[in-house]
């Protein structure tokens, strides 16, 4: 996921007139001010939870000023924020965010899943949009503080979690077309259930007229501007009976991502030695997802192979819709999987392309590869098993 030192070394050149050698205040979790809500909100029954629609009692906010640096972060009751309508976040899209989850383990401890990867990605995203410098390690400490304060919002049931959204927005209060030397960090917490109905396959519509990302752009970063251009194609797909877009790129119709998720296919090998687990390479157009990296790591791990008795060959490679059609016609295309923080691992059952469907032979459920990957990741996330330090306790 990249080296932290190489990321932070980029930051001073990104901040313009805010990169002042005077001792600008760094973001400091030890200076956290806490203002608790006087009245706590009632918890919702888990069956009523919808992704991103319910929020916990508190949030964390900090601001960056080019004259003083970062303010002391503050825990405060969840609620509206006040911004000048000229702020650059509204006009030029200088906004980045992360998606994380906190789970309650059987030992009663709250855990995050590989949060260091989220923090390195947040730093890279901020640097890419020339936002003021931010220390992901400090953001992580603040995330843990919010989880511990609002831990009553973490559902106990398997598959449910407290979704966390650290966000950095550009807040320079003028219409000048240049990098913002003002910023705001805020962290929200939202109890959430499964992103889709558990194990219900989703149909995809392959689209090449519109693209999610392009070489030299921001597809490899978690920036707000990557998402809204996909809403119209998504609506069109829904009108045709599909739930998500399978984004294609280039004249050769390269397969990239599914909606806002990474995309994998499981293909039978000619040599009979298990199956290939194939996904597009990180060429700058693909988001380096935490769950994506975890699935690839598990697939190549001999210990996981012994545990699952499933021979997987992870492949990061360019492949096209012609490849998918060929594998399907030869009976080699076994599974198609949407992968991401919200969905974890979800099955896809058909791919619409040029007025016909490529049918994935997993039927109405999840195939064996998706099943073992999802179970292992959930076991780690929910604290039922320890695996290479991936589960981090919020202490």
Tab-separated table of C-alpha atoms in Angstrom:
chain	number	residue	atom	x	y	z
A	1	UNK	CA	0.000	0.000	0.000
A	2	UNK	CA	2.974	2.281	-0.048
A	3	UNK	CA	5.505	3.592	2.414
A	4	UNK	CA	4.368	6.248	4.885
A	5	UNK	CA	7.640	8.171	4.682
A	6	UNK	CA	7.377	8.410	0.909
A	7	UNK	CA	3.844	9.743	1.276
A	8	UNK	CA	4.540	12.375	3.894
A	9	UNK	CA	7.608	13.558	1.995
A	10	UNK	CA	5.256	14.761	-0.735
A	11	UNK	CA	3.086	16.842	1.541
A	12	UNK	CA	5.067	20.121	1.986
A	13	UNK	CA	5.187	20.722	-1.776
A	14	UNK	CA	1.414	20.251	-1.895
A	15	UNK	CA	0.442	22.911	0.619
A	16	UNK	CA	1.503	26.103	-1.112
A	17	UNK	CA	1.691	29.135	1.189
A	18	UNK	CA	0.674	27.001	4.174
A	19	UNK	CA	4.047	25.185	4.110
A	20	UNK	CA	5.548	27.748	6.485
A	21	UNK	CA	8.633	26.752	8.481
A	22	UNK	CA	7.045	28.438	11.523
A	23	UNK	CA	5.831	25.818	13.951
A	24	UNK	CA	2.380	25.199	12.542
A	25	UNK	CA	0.419	22.955	14.865
A	26	UNK	CA	0.268	19.316	13.859
A	27	UNK	CA	-2.882	17.296	14.363
A	28	UNK	CA	-2.569	16.024	17.940
A	29	UNK	CA	-4.883	13.417	19.468
A	30	UNK	CA	-3.576	14.222	22.963
A	31	UNK	CA	-5.248	17.634	22.700
A	32	UNK	CA	-8.679	16.114	22.086
A	33	UNK	CA	-11.495	18.092	23.693
A	34	UNK	CA	-14.609	16.146	24.594
A	35	UNK	CA	-18.113	17.594	24.677
A	36	UNK	CA	-20.556	14.746	25.199
A	37	UNK	CA	-24.189	14.820	24.115
A	38	UNK	CA	-26.541	15.680	26.952
A	39	UNK	CA	-29.154	13.264	25.658
A	40	UNK	CA	-28.264	10.007	23.911
A	41	UNK	CA	-30.297	8.805	20.965
A	42	UNK	CA	-32.186	5.493	21.174
A	43	UNK	CA	-30.600	2.543	19.409
A	44	UNK	CA	-32.456	1.227	16.374
A	45	UNK	CA	-33.435	-2.418	15.894
A	46	UNK	CA	-30.788	-3.914	13.646
A	47	UNK	CA	-33.323	-5.019	11.037
A	48	UNK	CA	-34.144	-1.353	10.359
A	49	UNK	CA	-30.530	-0.281	9.727
A	50	UNK	CA	-29.713	0.910	6.230
A	51	UNK	CA	-26.210	1.784	5.127
A	52	UNK	CA	-25.235	5.324	6.059
A	53	UNK	CA	-28.686	6.456	7.235
A	54	UNK	CA	-28.307	6.261	11.021
A	55	UNK	CA	-25.574	8.025	12.971
A	56	UNK	CA	-24.142	7.626	16.447
A	57	UNK	CA	-24.299	10.265	19.169
A	58	UNK	CA	-20.967	11.928	18.439
A	59	UNK	CA	-18.503	12.969	15.770
A	60	UNK	CA	-14.966	14.344	15.769
A	61	UNK	CA	-14.025	17.618	14.074
A	62	UNK	CA	-10.718	19.476	13.556
A	63	UNK	CA	-9.817	22.338	11.233
A	64	UNK	CA	-6.646	23.478	9.463
A	65	UNK	CA	-5.709	27.147	9.121
A	66	UNK	CA	-2.581	28.142	7.159
A	67	UNK	CA	-1.559	30.583	9.894
A	68	UNK	CA	-1.824	28.216	12.866
A	69	UNK	CA	-2.018	24.658	11.526
A	70	UNK	CA	-4.422	22.086	12.935
A	71	UNK	CA	-6.832	23.000	15.713
A	72	UNK	CA	-7.287	20.810	18.757
A	73	UNK	CA	-9.672	18.036	17.647
A	74	UNK	CA	-13.041	17.918	19.368
A	75	UNK	CA	-15.571	15.219	20.126
A	76	UNK	CA	-18.986	16.832	19.895
A	77	UNK	CA	-22.607	15.746	19.438
A	78	UNK	CA	-23.320	14.625	15.878
A	79	UNK	CA	-24.923	17.471	13.968
A	80	UNK	CA	-24.618	20.025	11.168
A	81	UNK	CA	-21.420	21.916	10.438
A	82	UNK	CA	-21.269	25.556	9.312
A	83	UNK	CA	-19.273	26.524	6.218
A	84	UNK	CA	-19.026	29.586	4.005
A	85	UNK	CA	-20.849	28.894	0.708
A	86	UNK	CA	-17.706	30.033	-1.130
A	87	UNK	CA	-15.673	27.160	0.355
A	88	UNK	CA	-13.745	25.335	-2.321
A	89	UNK	CA	-15.217	21.956	-1.322
A	90	UNK	CA	-18.527	23.071	-2.859
A	91	UNK	CA	-17.005	24.331	-6.099
A	92	UNK	CA	-13.907	22.305	-6.933
A	93	UNK	CA	-14.450	19.008	-5.162
A	94	UNK	CA	-11.417	19.012	-2.865
A	95	UNK	CA	-12.843	16.226	-0.713
A	96	UNK	CA	-11.443	12.843	0.296
A	97	UNK	CA	-12.678	10.160	2.663
A	98	UNK	CA	-12.133	6.670	4.007
A	99	UNK	CA	-14.494	3.825	4.809
A	100	UNK	CA	-13.770	1.629	7.827
A	101	UNK	CA	-15.690	-0.615	10.205
A	102	UNK	CA	-15.549	-1.386	13.918
A	103	UNK	CA	-16.754	-4.800	15.087
A	104	UNK	CA	-17.453	-6.232	18.523
A	105	UNK	CA	-15.629	-9.481	19.166
A	106	UNK	CA	-16.759	-12.355	21.391
A	107	UNK	CA	-14.420	-10.931	24.041
A	108	UNK	CA	-16.397	-7.676	24.030
A	109	UNK	CA	-13.539	-5.694	22.459
A	110	UNK	CA	-14.040	-3.341	19.535
A	111	UNK	CA	-11.786	-4.041	16.558
A	112	UNK	CA	-10.834	-2.326	13.318
A	113	UNK	CA	-9.706	-4.227	10.232
A	114	UNK	CA	-6.237	-3.317	8.924
A	115	UNK	CA	-6.771	0.393	9.647
A	116	UNK	CA	-3.177	1.327	8.848
A	117	UNK	CA	-3.966	0.679	5.179
A	118	UNK	CA	-6.881	3.119	5.319
A	119	UNK	CA	-4.681	5.764	6.896
A	120	UNK	CA	-1.924	5.476	4.304
A	121	UNK	CA	-4.547	5.758	1.574
A	122	UNK	CA	-6.052	8.829	3.262
A	123	UNK	CA	-2.631	10.488	3.285
A	124	UNK	CA	-2.134	9.705	-0.392
A	125	UNK	CA	-5.578	11.013	-1.298
A	126	UNK	CA	-4.973	14.292	0.558
A	127	UNK	CA	-1.613	14.722	-1.167
A	128	UNK	CA	-3.165	14.005	-4.587
A	129	UNK	CA	-5.708	16.813	-4.119
A	130	UNK	CA	-3.096	19.211	-2.670
A	131	UNK	CA	-4.910	19.380	0.656
A	132	UNK	CA	-3.048	20.448	3.808
A	133	UNK	CA	-0.863	17.733	5.375
A	134	UNK	CA	-2.459	15.198	7.666
A	135	UNK	CA	-0.983	12.425	9.799
A	136	UNK	CA	-2.966	9.234	9.322
A	137	UNK	CA	-1.628	7.732	12.529
A	138	UNK	CA	-3.187	10.593	14.492
A	139	UNK	CA	-6.451	10.227	12.570
A	140	UNK	CA	-6.449	6.558	13.563
A	141	UNK	CA	-6.100	7.473	17.237
A	142	UNK	CA	-9.076	9.797	16.859
A	143	UNK	CA	-11.085	7.063	15.143
A	144	UNK	CA	-10.366	4.742	18.059
A	145	UNK	CA	-11.477	7.442	20.510
A	146	UNK	CA	-14.794	7.848	18.684
A	147	UNK	CA	-15.324	4.081	18.606
A	148	UNK	CA	-14.736	3.818	22.347
A	149	UNK	CA	-17.039	6.741	23.143
A	150	UNK	CA	-19.832	5.416	20.914
A	151	UNK	CA	-19.203	1.692	21.320
A	152	UNK	CA	-22.823	1.110	22.385
A	153	UNK	CA	-23.678	1.704	18.718
A	154	UNK	CA	-21.679	-1.322	17.527
A	155	UNK	CA	-24.197	-4.101	16.791
A	156	UNK	CA	-23.368	-7.456	18.347
A	157	UNK	CA	-24.787	-9.535	15.508
A	158	UNK	CA	-22.497	-11.075	12.892
A	159	UNK	CA	-22.336	-9.119	9.657
A	160	UNK	CA	-23.208	-5.844	11.394
A	161	UNK	CA	-20.745	-3.151	12.367
A	162	UNK	CA	-20.143	0.507	13.144
A	163	UNK	CA	-19.176	2.082	9.822
A	164	UNK	CA	-16.652	4.913	10.171
A	165	UNK	CA	-16.170	7.751	7.697
A	166	UNK	CA	-13.057	9.932	8.229
A	167	UNK	CA	-13.425	12.818	5.775
A	168	UNK	CA	-11.185	15.745	4.816
A	169	UNK	CA	-12.700	18.650	2.889
A	170	UNK	CA	-11.165	21.792	1.403
A	171	UNK	CA	-12.527	24.908	3.119
A	172	UNK	CA	-10.672	27.856	1.566
A	173	UNK	CA	-13.447	30.526	1.619
A	174	UNK	CA	-13.035	31.997	-1.852
A	175	UNK	CA	-13.667	31.109	-5.490
A	176	UNK	CA	-10.030	31.138	-6.599
A	177	UNK	CA	-9.161	28.135	-8.731
A	178	UNK	CA	-6.221	26.851	-6.726
A	179	UNK	CA	-5.345	24.403	-3.988
A	180	UNK	CA	-7.028	24.990	-0.661
A	181	UNK	CA	-4.790	25.876	2.286
A	182	UNK	CA	-7.751	25.514	4.659
A	183	UNK	CA	-9.312	22.168	5.517
A	184	UNK	CA	-11.656	20.377	7.871
A	185	UNK	CA	-11.377	16.828	9.161
A	186	UNK	CA	-14.476	15.164	10.493
A	187	UNK	CA	-15.170	11.583	11.492
A	188	UNK	CA	-18.671	10.112	11.455
A	189	UNK	CA	-19.922	6.792	12.838
A	190	UNK	CA	-22.926	4.913	11.476
A	191	UNK	CA	-24.251	1.518	12.637
A	192	UNK	CA	-24.798	-0.577	9.538
A	193	UNK	CA	-25.979	-3.956	8.380
A	194	UNK	CA	-25.081	-5.833	5.198
A	195	UNK	CA	-24.683	-3.534	2.183
A	196	UNK	CA	-26.741	-5.926	0.086
A	197	UNK	CA	-29.052	-8.672	1.287
A	198	UNK	CA	-26.614	-11.266	2.578
A	199	UNK	CA	-25.371	-13.600	-0.158
A	200	UNK	CA	-28.023	-12.440	-2.635
A	201	UNK	CA	-26.253	-12.205	-5.991
A	202	UNK	CA	-26.249	-8.859	-7.785
A	203	UNK	CA	-26.551	-8.446	-11.566
A	204	UNK	CA	-24.074	-6.143	-13.323
A	205	UNK	CA	-24.379	-4.099	-16.508
A	206	UNK	CA	-21.067	-3.730	-18.358
A	207	UNK	CA	-20.620	-0.122	-19.501
A	208	UNK	CA	-17.959	1.371	-21.789
A	209	UNK	CA	-19.636	4.617	-22.887
A	210	UNK	CA	-18.927	6.141	-19.472
A	211	UNK	CA	-15.768	5.468	-17.459
A	212	UNK	CA	-15.145	5.523	-13.711
A	213	UNK	CA	-11.469	6.443	-13.984
A	214	UNK	CA	-8.721	7.081	-16.529
A	215	UNK	CA	-4.901	6.979	-16.595
A	216	UNK	CA	-3.375	9.918	-14.751
A	217	UNK	CA	-6.649	10.684	-12.979
A	218	UNK	CA	-7.776	9.979	-9.420
A	219	UNK	CA	-9.213	6.472	-9.727
A	220	UNK	CA	-6.517	5.101	-7.437
A	221	UNK	CA	-7.497	7.518	-4.647
A	222	UNK	CA	-10.609	7.741	-2.500
A	223	UNK	CA	-11.822	11.163	-3.588
A	224	UNK	CA	-15.423	12.346	-3.728
A	225	UNK	CA	-15.269	13.256	-7.408
A	226	UNK	CA	-14.872	9.595	-8.377
A	227	UNK	CA	-18.374	8.740	-7.242
A	228	UNK	CA	-21.063	11.151	-8.437
A	229	UNK	CA	-20.296	10.761	-12.187
A	230	UNK	CA	-21.362	7.137	-11.792
A	231	UNK	CA	-24.843	7.940	-10.499
A	232	UNK	CA	-26.436	8.466	-13.924
A	233	UNK	CA	-25.080	5.226	-15.467
A	234	UNK	CA	-26.152	3.472	-12.246
A	235	UNK	CA	-29.706	4.788	-12.694
A	236	UNK	CA	-29.734	3.622	-16.307
A	237	UNK	CA	-28.559	0.175	-15.253
A	238	UNK	CA	-31.323	-0.053	-12.648
A	239	UNK	CA	-33.916	0.793	-15.288
A	240	UNK	CA	-32.650	-2.199	-17.281
A	241	UNK	CA	-32.849	-4.564	-14.298
A	242	UNK	CA	-29.227	-4.454	-13.127
A	243	UNK	CA	-28.039	-3.353	-9.691
A	244	UNK	CA	-24.486	-2.217	-10.362
A	245	UNK	CA	-22.194	-1.118	-13.184
A	246	UNK	CA	-19.254	-3.188	-14.372
A	247	UNK	CA	-16.910	-0.441	-15.527
A	248	UNK	CA	-14.989	-1.097	-18.743
A	249	UNK	CA	-12.105	0.916	-20.151
A	250	UNK	CA	-10.585	1.416	-23.563
A	251	UNK	CA	-11.367	0.066	-27.020
A	252	UNK	CA	-10.447	-3.430	-25.840
A	253	UNK	CA	-13.134	-3.210	-23.086
A	254	UNK	CA	-10.832	-3.870	-20.145
A	255	UNK	CA	-12.665	-4.954	-16.987
A	256	UNK	CA	-11.955	-2.612	-14.056
A	257	UNK	CA	-14.395	-2.269	-11.130
A	258	UNK	CA	-18.010	-2.991	-10.159
A	259	UNK	CA	-19.879	0.091	-8.996
A	260	UNK	CA	-17.711	1.498	-6.204
A	261	UNK	CA	-16.199	-1.923	-5.489
A	262	UNK	CA	-13.249	-3.964	-6.678
A	263	UNK	CA	-14.145	-6.879	-8.934
A	264	UNK	CA	-12.786	-10.438	-9.033
A	265	UNK	CA	-13.519	-13.479	-11.152
A	266	UNK	CA	-12.756	-17.125	-10.396
A	267	UNK	CA	-11.574	-19.058	-13.450
A	268	UNK	CA	-10.854	-22.781	-13.771
A	269	UNK	CA	-7.238	-23.477	-14.717
A	270	UNK	CA	-6.294	-25.592	-17.718
A	271	UNK	CA	-3.730	-27.541	-15.677
A	272	UNK	CA	-6.363	-28.619	-13.133
A	273	UNK	CA	-4.371	-27.101	-10.264
A	274	UNK	CA	-7.212	-25.264	-8.561
A	275	UNK	CA	-8.528	-21.930	-9.835
A	276	UNK	CA	-7.262	-18.485	-10.717
A	277	UNK	CA	-8.556	-15.565	-8.646
A	278	UNK	CA	-8.291	-12.697	-11.118
A	279	UNK	CA	-8.595	-8.950	-10.609
A	280	UNK	CA	-7.400	-5.874	-12.488
A	281	UNK	CA	-3.918	-4.541	-11.587
A	282	UNK	CA	-3.291	-1.333	-9.644
A	283	UNK	CA	-2.483	0.833	-12.665
A	284	UNK	CA	-3.757	4.103	-11.194
A	285	UNK	CA	-7.353	3.591	-12.330
A	286	UNK	CA	-8.160	0.948	-9.688
A	287	UNK	CA	-8.798	1.796	-6.037
A	288	UNK	CA	-6.321	-0.099	-3.819
A	289	UNK	CA	-9.014	-1.558	-1.592
A	290	UNK	CA	-8.212	-2.991	1.815
A	291	UNK	CA	-10.516	-5.978	1.271
A	292	UNK	CA	-9.064	-6.440	-2.218
A	293	UNK	CA	-5.534	-6.640	-0.792
A	294	UNK	CA	-6.725	-9.004	1.939
A	295	UNK	CA	-8.355	-11.419	-0.512
A	296	UNK	CA	-5.201	-11.516	-2.627
A	297	UNK	CA	-3.048	-12.072	0.461
A	298	UNK	CA	-5.257	-14.918	1.699
A	299	UNK	CA	-5.318	-16.543	-1.725
A	300	UNK	CA	-1.517	-16.737	-1.786
A	301	UNK	CA	-1.114	-17.878	1.833
A	302	UNK	CA	-0.149	-21.515	2.413
A	303	UNK	CA	-1.718	-21.494	5.873
A	304	UNK	CA	-5.049	-20.371	4.414
A	305	UNK	CA	-4.752	-23.076	1.742
A	306	UNK	CA	-4.311	-25.755	4.410
A	307	UNK	CA	-7.241	-24.338	6.374
A	308	UNK	CA	-9.631	-24.007	3.423
A	309	UNK	CA	-8.401	-26.932	1.271
A	310	UNK	CA	-8.893	-24.614	-1.681
A	311	UNK	CA	-6.084	-24.066	-4.179
A	312	UNK	CA	-6.203	-20.426	-5.281
A	313	UNK	CA	-3.815	-18.646	-7.636
A	314	UNK	CA	-4.158	-14.863	-7.246
A	315	UNK	CA	-3.639	-12.985	-10.512
A	316	UNK	CA	-3.486	-9.209	-10.925
A	317	UNK	CA	-3.796	-8.897	-14.683
A	318	UNK	CA	-5.447	-7.010	-17.489
A	319	UNK	CA	-8.460	-8.887	-18.834
A	320	UNK	CA	-11.327	-7.898	-21.088
A	321	UNK	CA	-14.970	-8.623	-21.780
A	322	UNK	CA	-13.800	-10.883	-24.615
A	323	UNK	CA	-11.914	-12.911	-22.013
A	324	UNK	CA	-15.027	-13.168	-19.830
A	325	UNK	CA	-17.116	-14.278	-22.826
A	326	UNK	CA	-14.505	-16.871	-23.781
A	327	UNK	CA	-14.148	-18.254	-20.250
A	328	UNK	CA	-17.922	-18.428	-19.923
A	329	UNK	CA	-18.391	-20.254	-23.236
A	330	UNK	CA	-15.700	-22.760	-22.219
A	331	UNK	CA	-17.277	-23.385	-18.819
A	332	UNK	CA	-14.277	-21.926	-16.984
A	333	UNK	CA	-15.922	-18.821	-15.485
A	334	UNK	CA	-16.978	-20.127	-12.072
A	335	UNK	CA	-17.630	-17.060	-9.891
A	336	UNK	CA	-17.771	-13.262	-10.076
A	337	UNK	CA	-17.274	-11.279	-6.874
A	338	UNK	CA	-17.758	-7.674	-5.771
A	339	UNK	CA	-15.222	-6.821	-3.066
A	340	UNK	CA	-15.148	-3.841	-0.693
A	341	UNK	CA	-15.388	-2.538	2.859
A	342	UNK	CA	-19.161	-2.189	2.813
A	343	UNK	CA	-20.020	-5.424	0.995
A	344	UNK	CA	-16.954	-7.445	2.148
A	345	UNK	CA	-17.379	-10.212	-0.471
A	346	UNK	CA	-20.565	-10.401	-2.509
A	347	UNK	CA	-21.591	-12.635	-5.429
A	348	UNK	CA	-22.619	-11.481	-8.908
A	349	UNK	CA	-24.916	-13.741	-10.910
A	350	UNK	CA	-24.958	-12.207	-14.393
A	351	UNK	CA	-23.240	-9.559	-16.484
A	352	UNK	CA	-25.209	-7.724	-19.150
A	353	UNK	CA	-23.124	-6.927	-22.224
A	354	UNK	CA	-24.197	-6.038	-25.751
A	355	UNK	CA	-27.842	-6.964	-25.147
A	356	UNK	CA	-27.166	-10.394	-23.685
A	357	UNK	CA	-26.170	-11.807	-20.312
A	358	UNK	CA	-23.097	-13.707	-19.292
A	359	UNK	CA	-24.531	-15.997	-16.627
A	360	UNK	CA	-22.374	-16.894	-13.641
A	361	UNK	CA	-23.062	-20.506	-12.598
A	362	UNK	CA	-23.354	-19.902	-8.847
A	363	UNK	CA	-27.143	-19.638	-8.973
A	364	UNK	CA	-28.894	-17.848	-6.133
A	365	UNK	CA	-26.020	-17.962	-3.648
A	366	UNK	CA	-22.287	-17.558	-3.178
A	367	UNK	CA	-19.774	-19.883	-4.787
A	368	UNK	CA	-17.170	-21.812	-2.770
A	369	UNK	CA	-14.305	-19.324	-3.274
A	370	UNK	CA	-16.391	-16.310	-2.297
A	371	UNK	CA	-17.762	-18.239	0.669
A	372	UNK	CA	-14.366	-19.141	2.166
A	373	UNK	CA	-12.923	-15.660	1.593
A	374	UNK	CA	-15.938	-13.934	3.141
A	375	UNK	CA	-16.000	-16.278	6.134
A	376	UNK	CA	-12.287	-15.856	6.835
A	377	UNK	CA	-12.397	-12.070	6.605
A	378	UNK	CA	-15.498	-11.876	8.820
A	379	UNK	CA	-13.892	-14.194	11.373
A	380	UNK	CA	-10.883	-11.853	11.538
A	381	UNK	CA	-12.968	-8.679	11.602
A	382	UNK	CA	-15.297	-9.971	14.316
A	383	UNK	CA	-12.469	-11.236	16.506
A	384	UNK	CA	-13.176	-14.972	16.263
A	385	UNK	CA	-9.683	-15.615	14.958
A	386	UNK	CA	-6.331	-13.832	15.034
A	387	UNK	CA	-4.598	-13.451	11.675
A	388	UNK	CA	-1.285	-11.668	11.160
A	389	UNK	CA	-2.311	-8.659	13.232
A	390	UNK	CA	-5.115	-7.644	10.837
A	391	UNK	CA	-7.626	-7.149	13.646
A	392	UNK	CA	-6.678	-4.042	15.697
A	393	UNK	CA	-8.290	-3.543	19.093
A	394	UNK	CA	-9.528	-0.018	19.876
A	395	UNK	CA	-7.713	0.366	23.183
